[in-house]
Coordinates of C-alpha atoms in Angstrom, one line a residue:
X1 CA -19.1 -2.4 -27.4
X2 CA -15.6 -2.4 -25.6
X3 CA -12.1 -4.0 -26.5
X4 CA -9.5 -5.2 -23.7
X5 CA -6.1 -4.5 -24.9
X6 CA -2.8 -5.8 -24.3
X7 CA -0.1 -3.6 -22.3
X8 CA 2.7 -3.8 -24.9
X9 CA 3.1 0.1 -25.9
X10 CA 4.0 0.2 -29.9
X11 CA 6.7 2.2 -31.2
X12 CA 6.1 5.2 -33.0
X13 CA 7.9 3.3 -36.2
X14 CA 5.8 0.4 -35.7
X15 CA 2.1 2.7 -35.4
X16 CA 3.1 4.5 -38.8
X17 CA 4.0 1.3 -40.6
X18 CA 0.7 0.0 -39.5
X19 CA -1.4 3.2 -40.5
X20 CA 0.6 3.1 -43.6
X21 CA -0.7 -0.2 -44.5
X22 CA -4.4 0.2 -43.5
X23 CA -4.3 3.4 -45.9
X24 CA -2.8 1.2 -48.9
X25 CA -5.2 -1.6 -48.1
X26 CA -8.3 0.6 -48.3
X27 CA -6.9 2.2 -51.3
X28 CA -6.5 -1.8 -52.9
X29 CA -9.6 -3.2 -51.5
X30 CA -12.1 -0.4 -50.5
X31 CA -12.8 1.1 -47.3
X32 CA -15.8 1.5 -45.5
X33 CA -17.8 4.7 -46.0
X34 CA -19.4 6.1 -48.5
X35 CA -19.7 5.3 -52.1
X36 CA -19.8 7.7 -55.1
X37 CA -18.8 11.3 -55.2
X38 CA -20.9 13.8 -54.3
X39 CA -24.0 14.8 -56.8
X40 CA -23.9 17.9 -58.5
X41 CA -24.4 21.0 -56.1
X42 CA -23.7 18.8 -53.0
X43 CA -20.8 18.6 -50.5
X44 CA -20.6 15.4 -48.2
X45 CA -19.0 15.7 -44.7
X46 CA -17.3 13.0 -43.3
X47 CA -17.2 12.9 -39.3
X48 CA -15.1 10.5 -36.9
X49 CA -18.3 10.7 -34.3
X50 CA -21.9 9.4 -35.1
X51 CA -24.3 12.7 -35.3
X52 CA -26.8 10.8 -33.4
X53 CA -29.4 13.6 -33.6
X54 CA -29.4 17.4 -35.6
X55 CA -30.6 18.5 -31.7
X56 CA -27.9 19.0 -28.8
X57 CA -29.6 18.9 -25.4
X58 CA -27.2 15.9 -24.9
X59 CA -24.6 15.1 -27.5
X60 CA -21.9 18.2 -28.0
X61 CA -18.9 16.8 -30.0
X62 CA -17.0 19.2 -32.0
X63 CA -18.2 18.9 -35.4
X64 CA -21.5 18.6 -34.6
X65 CA -21.9 21.8 -34.0
X66 CA -21.4 22.5 -37.4
X67 CA -23.9 20.4 -38.2
X68 CA -26.3 21.3 -35.8
X69 CA -26.5 24.7 -36.3
X70 CA -26.8 24.9 -39.9
X71 CA -30.4 23.2 -39.1
X72 CA -30.8 25.0 -35.5
X73 CA -29.6 28.3 -34.4
X74 CA -29.7 29.9 -30.6
X75 CA -30.0 33.5 -30.4
X76 CA -26.4 34.3 -30.2
X77 CA -23.3 32.0 -31.2
X78 CA -19.5 31.9 -30.3
X79 CA -17.6 33.9 -32.9
X80 CA -13.9 33.8 -34.4
X81 CA -13.0 36.0 -31.3
X82 CA -14.4 33.3 -29.1
X83 CA -17.2 36.3 -28.3
X84 CA -21.1 36.3 -28.1
X85 CA -22.5 37.5 -32.0
X86 CA -26.2 38.1 -32.5
X87 CA -28.2 35.6 -34.5
X88 CA -31.6 35.2 -33.3
X89 CA -31.3 38.4 -31.4
X90 CA -30.9 41.4 -32.3
X91 CA -30.0 42.6 -28.7
X92 CA -28.9 41.1 -25.8
X93 CA -28.0 43.3 -23.1
X94 CA -27.1 43.3 -19.5
X95 CA -30.0 45.6 -18.3
X96 CA -29.3 45.1 -14.3
X97 CA -26.9 42.7 -12.4
X98 CA -29.3 40.3 -12.5
X99 CA -30.9 41.2 -15.5
X100 CA -30.2 40.8 -19.3
X101 CA -33.0 42.6 -21.9
X102 CA -33.2 40.4 -25.4
X103 CA -35.5 41.4 -28.7
X104 CA -35.7 38.9 -31.3
X105 CA -34.8 40.1 -34.7
X106 CA -37.8 41.1 -36.7
X107 CA -39.1 38.4 -39.1
X108 CA -37.2 35.4 -38.1
X109 CA -39.0 32.4 -39.0
X110 CA -38.8 28.6 -39.1
X111 CA -38.2 26.6 -42.0
X112 CA -42.4 26.0 -42.2
X113 CA -42.9 29.5 -42.4
X114 CA -44.1 29.6 -38.7
X115 CA -42.5 32.6 -36.5
X116 CA -39.6 32.4 -33.6
X117 CA -41.7 33.5 -30.6
X118 CA -40.7 34.3 -27.0
X119 CA -42.9 31.1 -25.7
X120 CA -40.0 29.3 -27.7
X121 CA -37.3 30.5 -25.1
X122 CA -38.6 30.0 -22.6
X123 CA -40.0 26.3 -23.7
X124 CA -36.0 25.3 -24.5
X125 CA -34.6 26.3 -21.9
X126 CA -37.1 24.0 -19.6
X127 CA -36.2 21.4 -21.9
X128 CA -32.6 21.4 -21.4
X129 CA -33.1 21.9 -17.6
X130 CA -35.6 18.9 -17.9
X131 CA -33.6 16.7 -19.6
X132 CA -31.1 13.9 -17.9
X133 CA -27.7 13.6 -18.5
X134 CA -26.9 17.3 -20.7
X135 CA -23.7 18.3 -21.3
X136 CA -25.0 21.5 -21.5
X137 CA -26.7 21.7 -18.1
X138 CA -23.5 21.9 -16.5
X139 CA -22.3 25.3 -17.5
X140 CA -25.8 26.6 -16.1
X141 CA -25.1 28.3 -12.3
X142 CA -28.6 29.1 -12.6
X143 CA -31.2 28.9 -15.3
X144 CA -32.6 32.2 -16.3
X145 CA -36.4 32.7 -16.0
X146 CA -37.9 34.8 -19.2
X147 CA -40.2 37.3 -18.8
X148 CA -42.4 38.6 -22.0
X149 CA -42.1 42.3 -22.2
X150 CA -44.1 42.4 -26.0
X151 CA -43.9 40.7 -29.2
X152 CA -40.3 40.2 -29.8
X153 CA -38.5 41.6 -26.3
X154 CA -37.9 39.8 -23.0
X155 CA -36.1 39.7 -20.4
X156 CA -33.8 36.6 -18.7
X157 CA -34.2 36.9 -15.0
X158 CA -31.9 35.4 -12.5
X159 CA -31.7 35.2 -8.7
X160 CA -27.6 35.8 -8.9
X161 CA -26.1 37.7 -11.3
X162 CA -25.3 35.4 -14.4
X163 CA -22.9 37.7 -16.3
X164 CA -22.0 35.1 -19.1
X165 CA -25.5 34.3 -20.2
X166 CA -25.0 35.7 -23.4
X167 CA -22.2 33.3 -23.7
X168 CA -24.1 30.4 -22.5
X169 CA -27.6 31.0 -24.5
X170 CA -25.2 30.9 -27.7
X171 CA -25.4 27.0 -26.8
X172 CA -29.8 26.5 -26.4
X173 CA -30.9 25.9 -30.1
X174 CA -34.2 27.2 -30.3
X175 CA -37.3 25.0 -32.0
X176 CA -40.8 25.6 -32.0
X177 CA -42.6 25.5 -28.2
X178 CA -45.3 22.8 -29.3
X179 CA -43.0 20.5 -31.0
X180 CA -39.8 20.7 -28.1
X181 CA -39.4 18.1 -25.5
X182 CA -36.5 17.3 -22.8
X183 CA -35.2 15.2 -24.9
X184 CA -32.7 15.0 -28.2
X185 CA -35.4 15.9 -31.1
X186 CA -34.9 13.4 -34.0
X187 CA -37.5 15.6 -36.1
X188 CA -38.9 19.1 -35.7
X189 CA -38.1 22.1 -38.1
X190 CA -35.5 24.8 -37.0
X191 CA -34.4 28.1 -38.5
X192 CA -31.1 27.7 -40.0
X193 CA -30.1 27.5 -43.3
X194 CA -30.5 23.9 -43.7
X195 CA -33.5 21.2 -43.5
X196 CA -33.2 17.7 -43.1
X197 CA -34.4 15.6 -45.9
X198 CA -32.9 12.1 -45.2
X199 CA -32.1 11.3 -41.5
X200 CA -30.1 7.7 -40.0
X201 CA -29.6 8.0 -36.5
X202 CA -28.4 4.4 -37.1
X203 CA -25.6 5.1 -39.1
X204 CA -25.2 8.7 -38.6
X205 CA -26.1 9.4 -42.0
X206 CA -28.0 12.7 -42.6
X207 CA -28.9 14.9 -45.5
X208 CA -29.6 18.2 -45.7
X209 CA -31.0 20.6 -48.3
X210 CA -31.0 24.5 -48.7
X211 CA -33.9 26.1 -46.6
X212 CA -35.0 28.5 -49.7
X213 CA -37.1 30.5 -46.8
X214 CA -34.2 31.1 -44.9
X215 CA -33.9 34.6 -42.9
X216 CA -30.7 35.1 -43.6
X217 CA -28.2 35.2 -46.3
X218 CA -28.9 32.6 -48.7
X219 CA -27.1 29.8 -49.1
X220 CA -24.4 29.2 -51.8
X221 CA -24.6 25.1 -51.6
X222 CA -27.7 23.3 -52.7
X223 CA -27.3 20.3 -50.2
X224 CA -25.2 18.3 -47.7
X225 CA -24.4 15.1 -47.1
X226 CA -23.3 13.6 -43.6
X227 CA -21.5 10.5 -43.5
X228 CA -20.2 8.6 -40.4
X229 CA -16.7 7.3 -41.3
X230 CA -14.7 5.7 -37.9
X231 CA -11.5 4.9 -39.5
X232 CA -9.3 7.6 -40.1
X233 CA -7.6 5.9 -43.0
X234 CA -11.2 5.5 -44.8
X235 CA -11.9 9.1 -44.2
X236 CA -8.7 10.0 -45.5
X237 CA -8.7 7.8 -49.0
X238 CA -12.5 8.7 -49.1
X239 CA -11.3 12.1 -49.7
X240 CA -8.7 11.4 -51.8
X241 CA -11.2 9.6 -53.8
X242 CA -13.5 12.4 -54.3
X243 CA -16.1 10.3 -51.9
X244 CA -15.8 13.1 -49.1
X245 CA -15.1 16.6 -49.2
X246 CA -14.6 17.6 -45.8
X247 CA -13.4 15.7 -43.2
X248 CA -12.1 16.3 -39.2
X249 CA -10.3 15.4 -36.6
X250 CA -7.2 13.8 -38.6
X251 CA -3.8 12.8 -37.2
X252 CA -0.5 14.8 -38.1
X253 CA 0.4 11.5 -39.6
X254 CA -2.8 11.6 -42.1
X255 CA -2.5 15.5 -42.5
X256 CA 1.3 15.1 -43.8
X257 CA 0.0 12.4 -46.3
X258 CA -2.6 14.8 -47.3
X259 CA -0.9 18.3 -47.4
X260 CA 0.7 19.7 -50.9
X261 CA -1.6 17.4 -52.8
X262 CA -3.0 20.2 -55.6
X263 CA -6.7 19.3 -55.2
X264 CA -6.6 19.2 -50.9
X265 CA -6.2 21.8 -48.3
X266 CA -5.9 21.5 -45.0
X267 CA -6.9 24.1 -42.3
X268 CA -5.0 24.3 -38.7
X269 CA -6.5 26.6 -36.0
X270 CA -5.5 26.7 -32.0
X271 CA -8.2 24.9 -30.4
X272 CA -10.6 25.2 -27.4
X273 CA -11.1 21.9 -26.6
X274 CA -9.0 20.0 -24.1
X275 CA -8.4 16.2 -23.8
X276 CA -7.3 14.6 -20.1
X277 CA -6.7 11.5 -18.5
X278 CA -8.8 12.6 -15.8
X279 CA -8.8 10.5 -12.5
X280 CA -12.5 8.7 -11.1
X281 CA -13.1 11.0 -7.8
X282 CA -15.9 8.5 -6.9
X283 CA -12.6 6.2 -5.1
X284 CA -13.3 5.6 -1.8
X285 CA -11.2 7.5 0.9
X286 CA -8.6 4.3 1.8
X287 CA -8.3 4.2 -2.4
X288 CA -4.7 5.5 -3.0
X289 CA -6.2 7.7 -6.3
X290 CA -8.1 9.6 -3.3
X291 CA -5.1 11.1 -2.5
X292 CA -3.4 14.1 -4.0
X293 CA 0.1 13.2 -3.6
X294 CA -0.4 9.8 -5.6
X295 CA -2.4 11.8 -8.3
X296 CA 0.6 13.7 -8.6
X297 CA 3.0 11.0 -8.8
X298 CA 1.1 9.7 -11.5
X299 CA 1.3 12.4 -13.3
X300 CA 5.3 12.7 -13.0
X301 CA 5.9 9.4 -14.7
X302 CA 4.3 10.4 -17.8
X303 CA 6.3 12.3 -20.1
X304 CA 4.3 14.6 -21.9
X305 CA 6.5 15.9 -24.1
X306 CA 7.0 13.0 -25.8
X307 CA 3.4 12.0 -25.8
X308 CA 2.9 15.5 -27.7
X309 CA 6.3 15.4 -29.7
X310 CA 6.5 12.2 -30.8
X311 CA 3.2 10.9 -30.7
X312 CA 1.3 13.2 -31.3
X313 CA 3.5 14.8 -33.7
X314 CA 4.1 18.6 -32.5
X315 CA -0.1 18.8 -33.1
X316 CA -1.1 19.8 -29.4
X317 CA 0.6 21.6 -26.8
X318 CA 0.5 20.7 -23.2
X319 CA -2.1 22.2 -21.1
X320 CA -1.0 24.9 -18.4
X321 CA -4.1 24.8 -16.6
X322 CA -7.7 23.3 -16.1
X323 CA -8.8 25.1 -19.1
X324 CA -7.6 25.3 -22.5
X325 CA -5.4 28.9 -22.5
X326 CA -7.1 29.6 -25.8
X327 CA -10.3 30.6 -23.7
X328 CA -11.5 34.3 -22.3
X329 CA -10.3 34.0 -19.1
X330 CA -7.8 31.0 -18.9
X331 CA -5.2 31.4 -17.1
X332 CA -1.7 29.5 -17.2
X333 CA -1.1 28.1 -13.4
X334 CA 1.6 25.3 -14.2
X335 CA 3.3 22.4 -16.2
X336 CA 2.8 18.7 -16.4
X337 CA 6.5 17.6 -15.5
X338 CA 8.3 14.5 -16.1
X339 CA 10.3 13.0 -13.3
X340 CA 10.0 9.2 -12.7
X341 CA 12.2 9.1 -10.1
X342 CA 10.5 11.4 -7.7
X343 CA 7.5 9.9 -9.0
X344 CA 8.5 6.4 -7.6
X345 CA 9.6 8.2 -4.1
X346 CA 6.2 9.8 -3.8
X347 CA 4.5 6.7 -4.4
X348 CA 6.9 4.8 -1.7
X349 CA 6.4 7.7 0.6
X350 CA 2.5 6.7 0.5
X351 CA 3.6 2.9 1.4
X352 CA 2.7 1.9 -2.8
X353 CA 5.7 -0.1 -4.2
X354 CA 6.4 -2.0 -7.4
X355 CA 3.3 -3.8 -8.4
X356 CA 1.0 -2.8 -5.4
X357 CA -0.9 -0.4 -8.1
X358 CA -3.1 -1.7 -10.4
X359 CA -5.1 0.8 -12.9
X360 CA -7.7 0.5 -15.5
X361 CA -8.0 3.1 -18.1
X362 CA -11.0 3.7 -20.5
X363 CA -11.5 6.0 -23.5
X364 CA -13.9 5.9 -26.2
X365 CA -13.0 4.7 -29.8
X366 CA -12.3 8.5 -31.9
X367 CA -12.2 10.4 -28.6
X368 CA -8.9 12.6 -29.8
X369 CA -6.8 11.7 -32.8
X370 CA -4.0 9.3 -31.9
X371 CA -6.0 8.2 -28.8
X372 CA -4.6 4.5 -28.9
X373 CA -1.3 5.5 -29.2
X374 CA -0.8 7.7 -26.1
X375 CA -3.0 5.1 -24.1
X376 CA -0.4 2.6 -25.1
X377 CA 2.6 5.0 -24.8
X378 CA 1.3 5.5 -20.8
X379 CA 1.2 2.4 -20.0
X380 CA 4.7 1.6 -20.9
X381 CA 5.5 5.1 -18.9
X382 CA 3.8 4.0 -16.3
X383 CA 5.1 0.6 -15.9
X384 CA 8.1 2.2 -15.3
X385 CA 7.4 3.4 -12.3
X386 CA 6.1 -0.1 -11.4
X387 CA 2.5 0.5 -11.8
X388 CA 0.1 -1.5 -13.6
X389 CA -2.5 -0.7 -16.4
X390 CA -5.2 -2.1 -18.2
X391 CA -6.6 -0.9 -20.9
X392 CA -10.3 -1.0 -21.8
X393 CA -11.5 0.5 -25.1
X394 CA -15.0 1.3 -26.2
X395 CA -16.5 1.6 -29.8
X396 CA -18.2 4.5 -30.5
X397 CA -22.3 4.1 -29.5
X398 CA -21.0 1.6 -26.8
X399 CA -21.9 2.1 -22.9
X400 CA -18.8 4.1 -21.9
X401 CA -21.8 6.7 -20.9
X402 CA -22.7 4.2 -17.9
X403 CA -19.1 3.4 -17.0
X404 CA -18.2 7.0 -16.3
X405 CA -21.2 7.7 -14.2
X406 CA -19.9 4.4 -12.4
X407 CA -23.3 2.6 -13.0
X408 CA -21.5 -0.4 -14.9
X409 CA -17.5 -1.3 -14.0
X410 CA -14.7 0.7 -12.0
X411 CA -12.4 2.2 -14.0
X412 CA -9.7 4.6 -12.4
X413 CA -8.3 7.1 -15.5
X414 CA -10.1 7.9 -18.4
X415 CA -9.1 9.3 -21.6
X416 CA -11.6 12.1 -22.3
X417 CA -12.1 15.5 -24.1
X418 CA -14.1 18.1 -23.1
X419 CA -15.3 20.2 -25.3
X420 CA -15.3 24.1 -24.7
X421 CA -18.1 25.7 -26.9
X422 CA -18.7 28.4 -24.8
X423 CA -15.5 30.5 -25.8
X424 CA -14.9 31.7 -21.6
X425 CA -13.3 29.9 -19.1
X426 CA -15.5 30.5 -16.5
X427 CA -18.6 28.5 -17.9
X428 CA -16.0 25.5 -18.8
X429 CA -14.8 25.5 -15.0
X430 CA -18.2 25.1 -14.2
X431 CA -19.7 22.3 -15.9
X432 CA -16.1 20.3 -15.3
X433 CA -15.4 21.5 -11.8
X434 CA -18.8 22.8 -10.2
X435 CA -19.9 19.5 -9.2
X436 CA -21.8 19.7 -5.5
X437 CA -22.9 17.1 -3.5
X438 CA -26.3 17.3 -4.5
X439 CA -25.4 16.8 -8.4
X440 CA -22.9 13.6 -7.5
X441 CA -26.4 12.1 -5.8
X442 CA -27.7 11.7 -9.4
X443 CA -23.9 11.1 -11.1
X444 CA -24.5 14.5 -13.0
X445 CA -20.6 15.4 -11.5
X446 CA -17.7 15.5 -13.7
X447 CA -16.0 12.1 -13.0
X448 CA -16.7 12.5 -9.2
X449 CA -15.2 16.0 -8.7
X450 CA -16.5 17.8 -5.8
X451 CA -14.6 20.5 -4.2
X452 CA -16.1 22.4 -1.5
X453 CA -13.4 25.3 -2.2
X454 CA -14.0 25.1 -6.1
X455 CA -18.0 25.5 -5.5
X456 CA -17.6 28.8 -3.1
X457 CA -14.9 30.4 -5.8
X458 CA -17.0 29.5 -8.6
X459 CA -20.1 31.1 -6.6
X460 CA -17.9 34.1 -5.8
X461 CA -17.0 34.5 -10.1
X462 CA -20.7 34.5 -11.1
X463 CA -22.0 36.3 -8.5
X464 CA -19.4 39.4 -9.2
X465 CA -20.7 41.5 -12.1
X466 CA -17.5 43.9 -12.3
X467 CA -15.9 41.9 -15.2
X468 CA -11.8 42.3 -13.5
X469 CA -12.8 41.3 -10.0
X470 CA -14.7 38.5 -11.9
X471 CA -11.6 37.8 -13.7
X472 CA -8.9 37.7 -10.6
X473 CA -11.7 35.4 -8.6
X474 CA -11.6 32.9 -11.7
X475 CA -7.9 32.7 -12.2
X476 CA -7.7 31.6 -8.5
X477 CA -10.3 28.9 -8.8
X478 CA -8.0 27.7 -11.4
X479 CA -4.8 27.7 -9.5
X480 CA -7.4 25.6 -7.0
X481 CA -8.2 23.4 -9.4
X482 CA -4.6 22.7 -10.7
X483 CA -3.4 22.2 -7.3
X484 CA -5.9 19.4 -6.6
X485 CA -4.5 17.0 -9.7
X486 CA -7.8 16.1 -11.5
X487 CA -5.8 15.4 -14.3
X488 CA -2.5 13.2 -14.7
X489 CA -2.1 14.4 -18.1
X490 CA -4.1 17.0 -20.8
X491 CA -3.8 18.7 -23.9
X492 CA -4.9 21.2 -26.1
X493 CA -5.1 19.4 -29.7
X494 CA -5.0 22.1 -32.6
X495 CA -7.9 22.0 -34.7
X496 CA -7.3 19.9 -38.1
X497 CA -10.1 20.0 -41.3
X498 CA -9.0 18.8 -44.5
X499 CA -11.3 19.3 -47.2
X500 CA -10.9 19.3 -51.5
X501 CA -10.3 22.5 -53.5
X502 CA -13.9 22.2 -54.9
X503 CA -15.2 23.4 -51.8
X504 CA -14.1 27.4 -51.3
X505 CA -14.6 29.5 -48.2
X506 CA -14.4 27.0 -45.0
X507 CA -13.5 29.0 -42.3
X508 CA -12.2 27.0 -39.7
X509 CA -12.9 28.7 -36.3
X510 CA -11.1 27.8 -32.8
X511 CA -14.5 25.4 -31.5
X512 CA -13.5 23.5 -34.5
X513 CA -16.6 24.3 -36.6
X514 CA -17.3 26.6 -39.1
X515 CA -20.2 27.9 -40.8
X516 CA -22.0 25.7 -43.4
X517 CA -23.9 28.7 -44.9
X518 CA -20.7 30.2 -46.0
X519 CA -18.8 27.3 -47.7
X520 CA -19.1 27.3 -51.6
X521 CA -18.4 24.9 -54.2
X522 CA -15.9 26.5 -56.7
X523 CA -17.3 26.9 -60.7

């Protein structure tokens, strides 16, 4: 489902009044969302995006990580310091430039009692490699080969150095080899602290029960219910009424409404996700957007400080590089400047006068908090330099994926968020900007971005086993990407989580996720 919006931009006061009215209407007249409070011993999460699977071969939006890893786990995970920490492996060591030696923890088992085996790791890697349209596959510069040494120990072998493999393997969730297939799994068992007792992929609702056979510390909450509540106002009302215990991805305005209420807490951390107004790099060579000068000119027309400060209420930081500065290895490359006079001059120098350039901006509802307000403001800003923009909004579950791949319709700018679940800059750079002509043939590049200089630098960075030298190359590739103007504007949002005080020990991390097994209910 998609909605074409008018070009008029709403004022911030109008937006706030509309939002307040929506909250009031929800409070007085009911709202979409769960009914009734959670049962004893249970917590209920309200997600803004539909969780279509508890596997992650295709879907990896931030809040999904919390739930998926409560059921399935990986050899490592990205910890609070954005570095790998062991989970199913008790050893993960670089033993040669092209070899990692890994050992499974002793005695780990799936929830059905079956043991975790080296074959499960081997099969998982093959399934992630074979699935079509994988978000995570793009991070792998090369897929490792599993070589078993004994019952618990194996090596991960590559032709070329893969010095961030311990980061990458944090996203390869294990399931028994015989039950694994190259698609998102809808059933099956995992090693996590919870098991699935009810699921509805269509509604995005799940019920998890404590895994009494869990190999780690016993989970402190007996049952977790997951609900898809797309409307922010409904999530806020449901949290206040007690129908929901935790909600994610809220705007600063919602946080302000909730802040100070005695039975609600708000956690906020600097995030690792980057949100972008990304250009379509699949345009023909004679299209204006194929020229870096035009892309830069359009960027100069966008008042990022106004978007960050007024529209998004200071809850975000304008990006200074192609990835979030919070990631290990990220560097500052520049800033997004606002200079509409220079924007017009640069457009005119390219032969583009008022009314000549007509663009389409697409995005999916809920891509980031306040997304519609940002898009409407951008329409107004570009209009001031003579560029017309049509907005096309897709509802969750629609066909925006086909549009992004250029298979369903044409577009010019994409409002998109890119999660950074690996904690390090290099794999994220590979995922977004490591597109090759071969990958573009299957539309597996990031919006058609293919840059031969970037490809060469990424290959050089991955081949460098000396960490300081690798960082030098990683910094260079970031500057090259920045100078190619892939984005009209980009920002890094703070992660915001609101929850009721009956829930304790919620430790929100920079990846906008938390460990479900650690949370508890107040007595």
